[in-house]
Coordinates of C-alpha atoms in Angstrom, one line a residue:
M1 CA 148.3 120.9 102.2
S2 CA 146.5 119.0 99.5
F3 CA 143.1 117.4 99.2
S4 CA 143.2 113.8 97.8
A5 CA 140.3 113.5 95.3
P6 CA 138.2 110.3 95.3
V7 CA 139.4 107.5 93.0
K8 CA 138.3 108.1 89.5
G9 CA 135.2 106.0 88.5
S10 CA 133.9 105.6 92.0
A11 CA 130.8 107.6 91.1
D12 CA 130.1 105.2 88.2
L13 CA 130.7 102.2 90.5
H14 CA 128.2 103.7 93.0
Q15 CA 125.7 104.3 90.2
R16 CA 126.0 100.7 89.1
R17 CA 125.3 99.5 92.6
L18 CA 122.2 101.7 92.8
L19 CA 121.0 100.2 89.5
L20 CA 121.6 96.7 90.9
L21 CA 119.5 97.5 94.0
L22 CA 116.8 99.0 91.8
A23 CA 116.8 95.9 89.6
L24 CA 116.5 93.7 92.7
G25 CA 113.6 95.8 93.8
F26 CA 111.8 95.4 90.5
I27 CA 112.4 91.6 90.6
V28 CA 110.9 91.4 94.1
F29 CA 108.0 93.6 93.1
G30 CA 107.4 91.5 89.9
G31 CA 107.5 88.3 91.9
A32 CA 104.9 89.6 94.4
T33 CA 102.7 90.9 91.6
A34 CA 102.9 87.5 89.8
A35 CA 102.1 85.7 93.1
L36 CA 99.1 88.0 93.7
F37 CA 97.8 87.5 90.2
Y38 CA 98.1 83.7 90.6
V39 CA 96.2 83.8 93.9
L40 CA 93.4 85.9 92.5
Q41 CA 92.9 83.7 89.5
P42 CA 89.6 81.7 89.4
K43 CA 90.0 78.3 90.8
A44 CA 89.4 75.6 88.1
L45 CA 87.6 72.4 89.3
R46 CA 86.9 69.4 87.1
I47 CA 83.6 67.6 87.7
A48 CA 82.7 64.2 86.3
V49 CA 79.1 63.5 85.5
G50 CA 77.1 61.2 83.2
P51 CA 75.6 59.8 81.2
S52 CA 75.4 62.4 78.4
G53 CA 71.9 63.9 78.2
S54 CA 70.8 62.9 81.6
E55 CA 69.3 65.3 84.0
D56 CA 72.4 65.4 86.1
H57 CA 74.5 66.1 83.0
Q58 CA 72.2 68.9 81.9
V59 CA 72.3 70.5 85.4
V60 CA 76.1 70.4 85.5
Q61 CA 76.5 71.8 82.0
A62 CA 74.2 74.7 83.0
M63 CA 76.2 75.1 86.2
A64 CA 79.4 75.4 84.2
E65 CA 77.9 78.1 82.0
A66 CA 76.5 80.1 85.0
F67 CA 79.9 79.9 86.8
E68 CA 81.6 81.1 83.7
D69 CA 79.2 84.1 83.4
E70 CA 79.0 85.1 87.1
S71 CA 81.8 83.7 89.1
R72 CA 85.2 85.4 89.6
T73 CA 86.4 82.9 92.1
V74 CA 85.8 79.4 90.7
R75 CA 85.2 77.7 87.4
I76 CA 84.1 74.2 86.7
S77 CA 85.0 72.0 83.7
P78 CA 82.6 69.0 83.1
I79 CA 83.9 65.6 82.2
T80 CA 81.2 63.4 80.6
T81 CA 81.2 59.8 81.7
A82 CA 79.1 56.7 81.1
G83 CA 77.4 57.2 84.5
A84 CA 77.8 57.8 88.2
V85 CA 79.9 54.6 88.7
E86 CA 82.5 55.8 86.3
S87 CA 82.4 59.4 87.7
L88 CA 83.2 58.1 91.2
A89 CA 85.9 55.9 89.8
L90 CA 87.6 58.9 88.1
M91 CA 87.5 60.8 91.4
G92 CA 88.9 57.9 93.2
V93 CA 92.1 57.9 91.0
G94 CA 92.4 61.7 91.1
Q95 CA 91.4 62.4 87.5
T96 CA 88.7 64.8 88.6
D97 CA 88.2 67.1 91.5
L98 CA 84.4 66.6 91.9
A99 CA 81.9 63.9 90.8
V100 CA 78.2 63.5 90.7
G101 CA 77.2 60.2 92.3
R102 CA 74.3 58.5 94.0
S103 CA 74.8 58.2 97.7
D104 CA 74.3 54.4 97.9
L105 CA 76.9 53.6 95.3
A106 CA 80.4 52.4 96.1
M107 CA 82.7 55.4 96.3
P108 CA 86.2 56.3 97.4
A109 CA 86.7 56.0 101.2
D110 CA 87.5 59.7 101.5
A111 CA 84.6 61.0 99.4
Q112 CA 82.7 63.8 101.1
T113 CA 79.6 65.8 100.2
L114 CA 79.6 69.3 98.9
A115 CA 75.9 69.7 97.9
V116 CA 72.8 67.6 97.3
L117 CA 72.1 67.8 93.6
R118 CA 68.6 66.2 94.0
K119 CA 66.8 63.8 96.4
N120 CA 65.2 60.7 94.9
Y121 CA 62.2 59.0 96.5
V122 CA 61.3 55.4 96.2
V123 CA 57.7 54.9 95.0
L124 CA 56.2 51.4 95.1
W125 CA 52.6 50.8 93.8
S126 CA 50.5 48.0 92.5
P127 CA 47.6 48.1 90.0
S128 CA 44.0 47.7 91.3
G129 CA 43.2 45.6 88.2
R130 CA 40.2 45.8 85.8
P131 CA 38.0 43.0 84.5
G132 CA 38.4 42.4 80.8
K133 CA 39.3 40.0 78.2
D134 CA 42.9 39.7 79.4
S135 CA 42.0 39.2 83.1
K136 CA 43.2 35.7 83.1
K137 CA 46.7 36.8 82.2
R138 CA 46.7 39.3 85.1
S139 CA 47.6 38.4 88.6
G140 CA 45.0 37.4 91.2
G141 CA 44.4 39.8 94.1
K142 CA 45.4 43.4 94.6
I143 CA 48.7 43.8 96.6
A144 CA 48.2 46.1 99.5
E145 CA 51.5 46.0 101.4
I146 CA 55.2 45.1 100.8
A147 CA 54.8 41.8 102.8
E148 CA 52.5 40.5 100.0
L149 CA 55.1 40.9 97.3
A150 CA 56.6 37.5 97.9
G151 CA 56.0 35.3 94.9
H152 CA 55.2 38.2 92.6
K153 CA 57.1 40.2 89.9
I154 CA 58.1 43.8 90.1
G155 CA 58.8 46.1 87.2
I156 CA 61.8 48.4 88.0
I157 CA 62.1 51.7 86.0
G158 CA 65.7 52.5 85.3
R159 CA 68.4 50.0 84.2
T160 CA 71.0 50.9 86.9
G161 CA 71.9 48.1 89.3
A162 CA 71.6 50.5 92.2
N163 CA 67.8 50.4 91.9
V164 CA 67.8 46.6 92.1
A165 CA 70.1 46.8 95.2
L166 CA 67.8 49.4 96.8
L167 CA 64.7 47.2 96.2
R168 CA 66.5 44.2 97.8
T169 CA 67.4 46.4 100.8
I170 CA 63.7 47.4 101.2
L171 CA 62.5 43.9 100.9
E172 CA 64.9 42.6 103.5
G173 CA 64.1 45.4 105.8
S174 CA 60.4 44.7 105.4
G175 CA 60.8 40.9 106.1
V176 CA 60.5 39.7 102.5
R177 CA 63.2 37.4 101.1
P178 CA 64.5 39.1 97.9
D179 CA 65.0 35.7 96.2
R180 CA 61.2 35.2 96.3
V181 CA 60.5 38.3 94.3
A182 CA 61.1 38.4 90.6
T183 CA 62.2 41.6 88.9
N184 CA 62.3 43.0 85.4
Q185 CA 64.0 46.3 84.5
F186 CA 62.8 48.9 82.0
G187 CA 64.5 51.9 80.5
T188 CA 63.0 55.3 81.2
E189 CA 61.9 55.4 77.6
E190 CA 59.9 52.2 78.0
I191 CA 57.1 53.4 80.1
E192 CA 54.4 52.2 77.8
K193 CA 56.0 48.8 77.5
L194 CA 56.1 48.5 81.3
A195 CA 52.4 49.5 81.5
Q196 CA 51.3 46.9 79.0
D197 CA 53.3 44.1 80.6
N198 CA 50.5 42.1 82.4
T199 CA 53.1 39.8 84.1
L200 CA 54.0 42.6 86.5
D201 CA 52.3 42.7 89.9
A202 CA 53.9 46.0 91.2
Y203 CA 56.1 48.8 90.0
F204 CA 59.2 50.4 91.5
T205 CA 60.8 53.8 90.6
V206 CA 63.3 56.1 92.2
G207 CA 63.2 59.8 91.4
P208 CA 62.3 63.3 92.5
L209 CA 58.7 63.9 93.7
D210 CA 58.1 66.1 90.6
S211 CA 59.7 63.6 88.3
K212 CA 57.9 63.4 84.9
I213 CA 59.0 59.8 84.5
T214 CA 57.4 58.7 87.8
A215 CA 54.2 60.6 87.1
A216 CA 54.1 59.2 83.5
A217 CA 54.6 55.7 84.7
I218 CA 51.8 55.9 87.4
A219 CA 49.4 57.4 84.8
A220 CA 50.3 54.8 82.2
T221 CA 49.8 51.9 84.5
A222 CA 46.5 53.4 85.8
R223 CA 45.2 53.5 82.2
S224 CA 46.0 49.9 81.4
R225 CA 45.8 48.2 84.8
G226 CA 43.6 50.4 87.1
A227 CA 44.2 53.0 89.8
P228 CA 47.4 52.7 91.7
K229 CA 47.7 51.3 95.2
F230 CA 50.7 52.9 96.8
L231 CA 52.7 50.6 99.1
P232 CA 54.1 52.3 102.2
I233 CA 57.6 51.3 103.4
E234 CA 56.6 50.9 107.1
A235 CA 60.2 49.9 108.1
A236 CA 61.7 53.1 106.5
E237 CA 63.2 54.4 109.7
A238 CA 64.7 51.1 110.7
I239 CA 66.2 50.7 107.2
A240 CA 67.6 54.2 107.4
L241 CA 69.2 53.4 110.7
R242 CA 70.8 50.3 109.4
H243 CA 71.8 52.0 106.1
P244 CA 72.9 55.6 106.8
R245 CA 73.1 56.4 103.1
Y246 CA 69.3 56.2 102.9
E247 CA 66.8 58.5 104.7
A248 CA 63.3 57.9 105.9
E249 CA 60.9 60.2 104.2
E250 CA 57.2 60.8 103.4
V251 CA 55.5 61.1 100.1
P252 CA 52.9 63.9 100.4
V253 CA 49.2 63.6 99.5
S254 CA 48.3 64.3 95.8
V255 CA 51.9 64.9 94.7
F256 CA 51.4 62.7 91.6
N257 CA 47.8 63.7 90.8
A258 CA 45.2 66.0 92.3
N259 CA 42.0 64.4 91.1
P260 CA 41.8 61.6 91.9
A261 CA 44.4 62.1 94.7
W262 CA 47.6 60.0 94.1
P263 CA 48.4 59.1 96.8
E264 CA 45.3 59.6 98.9
D265 CA 47.3 59.8 102.1
K266 CA 50.9 60.3 103.1
I267 CA 53.0 57.2 102.7
D268 CA 56.3 56.3 104.3
T269 CA 59.2 55.8 102.0
I270 CA 63.0 55.8 101.5
S271 CA 65.0 58.5 99.8
V272 CA 68.5 58.4 98.2
S273 CA 70.4 61.5 97.1
H274 CA 72.4 62.4 94.1
L275 CA 75.4 64.3 95.5
I276 CA 78.1 66.5 94.3
L277 CA 81.1 64.9 95.9
A278 CA 84.8 65.8 96.5
R279 CA 87.8 64.1 98.0
K280 CA 88.6 65.0 101.5
E281 CA 91.9 66.4 100.4
L282 CA 90.2 69.2 98.4
S283 CA 91.2 72.4 100.1
E284 CA 88.7 74.0 102.4
A285 CA 89.1 77.3 100.5
K286 CA 88.2 75.7 97.1
A287 CA 85.3 73.7 98.5
A288 CA 83.9 76.8 100.3
A289 CA 84.3 78.9 97.1
F290 CA 82.5 76.2 95.0
Y291 CA 79.7 75.8 97.5
R292 CA 79.1 79.5 98.0
Q293 CA 79.1 80.2 94.3
L294 CA 76.7 77.3 93.6
F295 CA 74.0 78.8 95.7
V296 CA 74.6 82.2 94.3
V297 CA 73.8 80.9 90.8
R298 CA 71.3 78.2 91.7
D299 CA 68.3 80.3 90.5
S300 CA 70.1 81.2 87.3
I301 CA 70.8 77.5 86.7
A302 CA 67.1 76.6 87.5
Q303 CA 66.0 79.0 84.8
R304 CA 68.0 77.0 82.2
V305 CA 67.3 73.5 83.6
P306 CA 64.3 73.0 85.9
G307 CA 66.0 70.1 87.7
A308 CA 68.5 72.5 89.2
G309 CA 65.7 73.6 91.6
H310 CA 66.4 70.5 93.6
I311 CA 69.9 71.6 94.6
A312 CA 70.0 71.7 98.4
K313 CA 72.3 72.1 101.3
P314 CA 73.6 68.9 102.9
D315 CA 72.6 68.2 106.5
T316 CA 75.4 69.1 108.9
E317 CA 73.4 68.5 112.1
K318 CA 73.4 64.8 112.1
E319 CA 75.7 62.0 111.1
V320 CA 75.3 61.2 107.4
E321 CA 77.2 59.1 104.8
P322 CA 79.2 60.4 103.1
S323 CA 80.1 63.1 105.6
V324 CA 79.9 66.8 104.6
H325 CA 83.2 68.4 103.4
R326 CA 84.6 70.8 105.9
G327 CA 84.6 73.6 103.4
A328 CA 80.9 73.4 102.7
A329 CA 80.2 72.8 106.4
A330 CA 82.0 75.9 107.4
V331 CA 79.9 78.1 105.1
I332 CA 76.7 76.4 106.2
N333 CA 77.4 76.7 109.9
G334 CA 78.9 80.2 109.7
T335 CA 82.2 79.0 111.0
E336 CA 84.2 79.8 107.8
R337 CA 87.5 81.3 108.7
T338 CA 88.1 84.8 107.6
F339 CA 91.0 85.8 105.3
L340 CA 93.1 86.8 108.3
D341 CA 92.2 83.7 110.2
K342 CA 93.4 81.5 107.4
Y343 CA 96.5 83.4 106.5
S344 CA 97.6 85.1 109.7
D345 CA 100.5 82.6 110.1
Y346 CA 101.6 83.5 106.6
F347 CA 101.3 87.2 107.4
W348 CA 103.6 86.8 110.4
F349 CA 106.0 84.7 108.3
A350 CA 105.9 87.4 105.6
L351 CA 106.6 90.1 108.2
L352 CA 109.6 88.1 109.5
L353 CA 110.7 87.4 106.0
F354 CA 110.5 91.1 104.9
S355 CA 112.2 92.1 108.1
G356 CA 115.0 89.7 107.3
I357 CA 115.1 90.9 103.7
G358 CA 115.3 94.5 105.0
S359 CA 118.2 93.7 107.3
A360 CA 119.9 91.8 104.5
A361 CA 119.3 94.8 102.1
A362 CA 120.7 97.2 104.7
W363 CA 123.8 95.0 105.1
L364 CA 124.1 94.7 101.4
R365 CA 123.8 98.4 101.0
R366 CA 126.5 99.0 103.6
Y367 CA 128.7 96.4 102.0
L368 CA 128.3 97.9 98.6
N369 CA 129.0 101.4 100.0
R370 CA 132.0 100.4 102.0
D371 CA 134.4 102.3 99.7
E372 CA 132.4 105.5 100.3
R373 CA 132.3 104.9 104.0
D374 CA 136.1 104.4 103.9
D375 CA 136.4 107.7 102.0
N376 CA 134.2 109.4 104.6
T377 CA 136.4 108.1 107.4
R378 CA 139.5 109.2 105.4
Y379 CA 137.9 112.7 104.9
R380 CA 137.2 113.0 108.6
N381 CA 140.7 112.1 109.5
R382 CA 142.0 114.6 106.9
I383 CA 139.9 117.4 108.4
L384 CA 141.2 116.5 111.9
A385 CA 144.7 116.7 110.5
V386 CA 143.9 120.0 108.7
A387 CA 142.5 121.3 112.0
S388 CA 145.8 120.6 113.7
E389 CA 147.8 122.2 110.9
V390 CA 145.5 125.3 111.1
R391 CA 146.7 125.9 114.7
D392 CA 150.2 126.5 113.2
A393 CA 149.1 128.5 110.2
A394 CA 151.5 131.4 109.6
S395 CA 149.1 133.6 107.5
E396 CA 145.6 134.2 106.4
Q397 CA 146.5 132.7 103.0
D398 CA 147.3 129.3 104.8
L399 CA 143.9 129.5 106.5
L400 CA 142.1 130.1 103.2
A401 CA 144.0 127.2 101.6
S402 CA 142.9 124.9 104.5
Q403 CA 139.3 126.1 104.1
R404 CA 139.3 125.4 100.4
E405 CA 140.5 121.9 101.0
V406 CA 137.8 121.3 103.6
D407 CA 135.2 122.8 101.3
A408 CA 136.1 120.3 98.6
I409 CA 135.8 117.5 101.2
I410 CA 132.4 118.8 102.3
A411 CA 131.1 119.0 98.7
E412 CA 132.2 115.4 98.0
T413 CA 130.7 114.1 101.3
L414 CA 127.3 115.8 100.6
K415 CA 127.2 114.3 97.2
C416 CA 127.8 110.8 98.6
Y417 CA 125.1 111.5 101.2
D418 CA 122.6 112.6 98.6
E419 CA 123.3 109.4 96.7
G420 CA 122.7 107.3 99.8
A421 CA 126.2 106.1 100.1
I422 CA 126.7 107.7 103.6
E423 CA 124.3 107.1 106.5
Q424 CA 122.8 109.7 108.8
E425 CA 125.0 108.7 111.7
D426 CA 128.1 109.1 109.6
M427 CA 127.0 112.7 108.8
A428 CA 126.6 113.4 112.5
A429 CA 130.2 112.4 113.1
F430 CA 131.3 114.4 110.1
G431 CA 129.5 117.5 111.5
L432 CA 131.4 117.2 114.8
V433 CA 134.7 117.2 112.9
L434 CA 133.7 120.2 110.9
E435 CA 132.7 122.1 114.1
L436 CA 136.1 121.3 115.5
F437 CA 137.7 122.6 112.3
D438 CA 135.7 125.8 112.4
H439 CA 136.7 126.5 116.0
A440 CA 140.4 125.9 115.1
V441 CA 140.1 128.3 112.2
A442 CA 138.4 130.9 114.3
E443 CA 140.9 130.7 117.1
R444 CA 143.9 130.8 114.7
R445 CA 142.4 133.8 112.7
A446 CA 141.9 135.6 116.0
A447 CA 145.5 134.9 117.0
L448 CA 146.8 136.1 113.7
D449 CA 144.8 139.3 113.9
S450 CA 146.1 139.9 117.4
D451 CA 149.7 139.3 116.3
Q452 CA 149.2 141.7 113.4
A453 CA 147.8 144.4 115.6
R454 CA 150.8 144.2 118.0
T455 CA 153.2 144.3 115.1
Q456 CA 151.5 147.2 113.4
G457 CA 151.1 149.3 116.6
P458 CA 154.7 150.4 117.2
A459 CA 155.2 151.1 113.4
L460 CA 152.3 153.4 113.3
A461 CA 153.5 155.2 116.4
S462 CA 157.0 155.8 114.9
R463 CA 155.5 157.3 111.8
R464 CA 153.7 159.8 113.9

């Protein structure tokens, strides 16, 4: 009997296979870690705003700083433009993720609202007039309503064409032909020039109710032309119905001055909003992260730039133009999907994928260990053969030789099992073969002992 030792170098081959599996495990782990690191990185969003130095630009700059200091989920990178028109154009061609624009401007068809940066109110007023040396240069009677603006001249504060278009819309909605009203535009730094222009019969401005520019313009015209007479936009609701990008609003009493009260009573007007806009294709997760973080840091931004106090939630309960982005709407309405809701499909896919990878790894492991399994099968067969030979063993020395051979096989098999080359079910079959061998050895040893006893019995008797 002889025990056939495993092929030389099989242990090294098995070790190399284990190292290969270990390397593959590290690669998978590294890939998963890299993917997780990428997912958890703050989302970077570009936002176009302008012109430089404007209130909108200052607010966005402060917003970027606040996000940098306090947000772990989203960052914003301002892109300075010449104004809202250019900002919206950049968003339309995909060169920016977000843009600050006025709601009544032309914008990409798929633009949607993330937040209201500020709401601007239309304020129209006429001077009461004072007698003096220049009275002949000033217009005749005091204008008390919009219908009386026909044939007169209006000074518009702000050089944007959007203000002119808004005034035309108000005039048309109030029954006044726009071509019968003359206009002259003044920069926001030309308040005194506007107040001293005696050819103007009324004034028009668009801004927040606490706008320093609006308050300064009203005060300047009051000093030079007499107390203001505020003109209500009585058709405000009808205009807002026809033009959904405008809203019907009221200017409260004494908002511009307490004593005397300017205005003396509430007046109907139109508002137009400056919005933070995004393309519809911006992911819900990014939009929601930006919106949520914006209102977390709003107070911090307002401490740096007072105008940030006007940041407000868009209205999701009525049809507005442009519509509210689904990401912001989900946060506002409390319908934002949880992490599991959003990624449950991915989890199931990952489970299936890992299950497939596990099956593939098990197959690969069995394939790589095929030589060891073949050796194990050969060892089992050899033990079966040795068990058959044991039944014909002629002496105790033959039995011991067979046991030594089987002990060597057991040692090699256990080594392969410890290294993972042999599966548990293979060891179970191996155990059955060993049990058969043990029974064969025990039976043959008993038989040899019996034969020896019979042989030695008569010899002992003759010696006596």
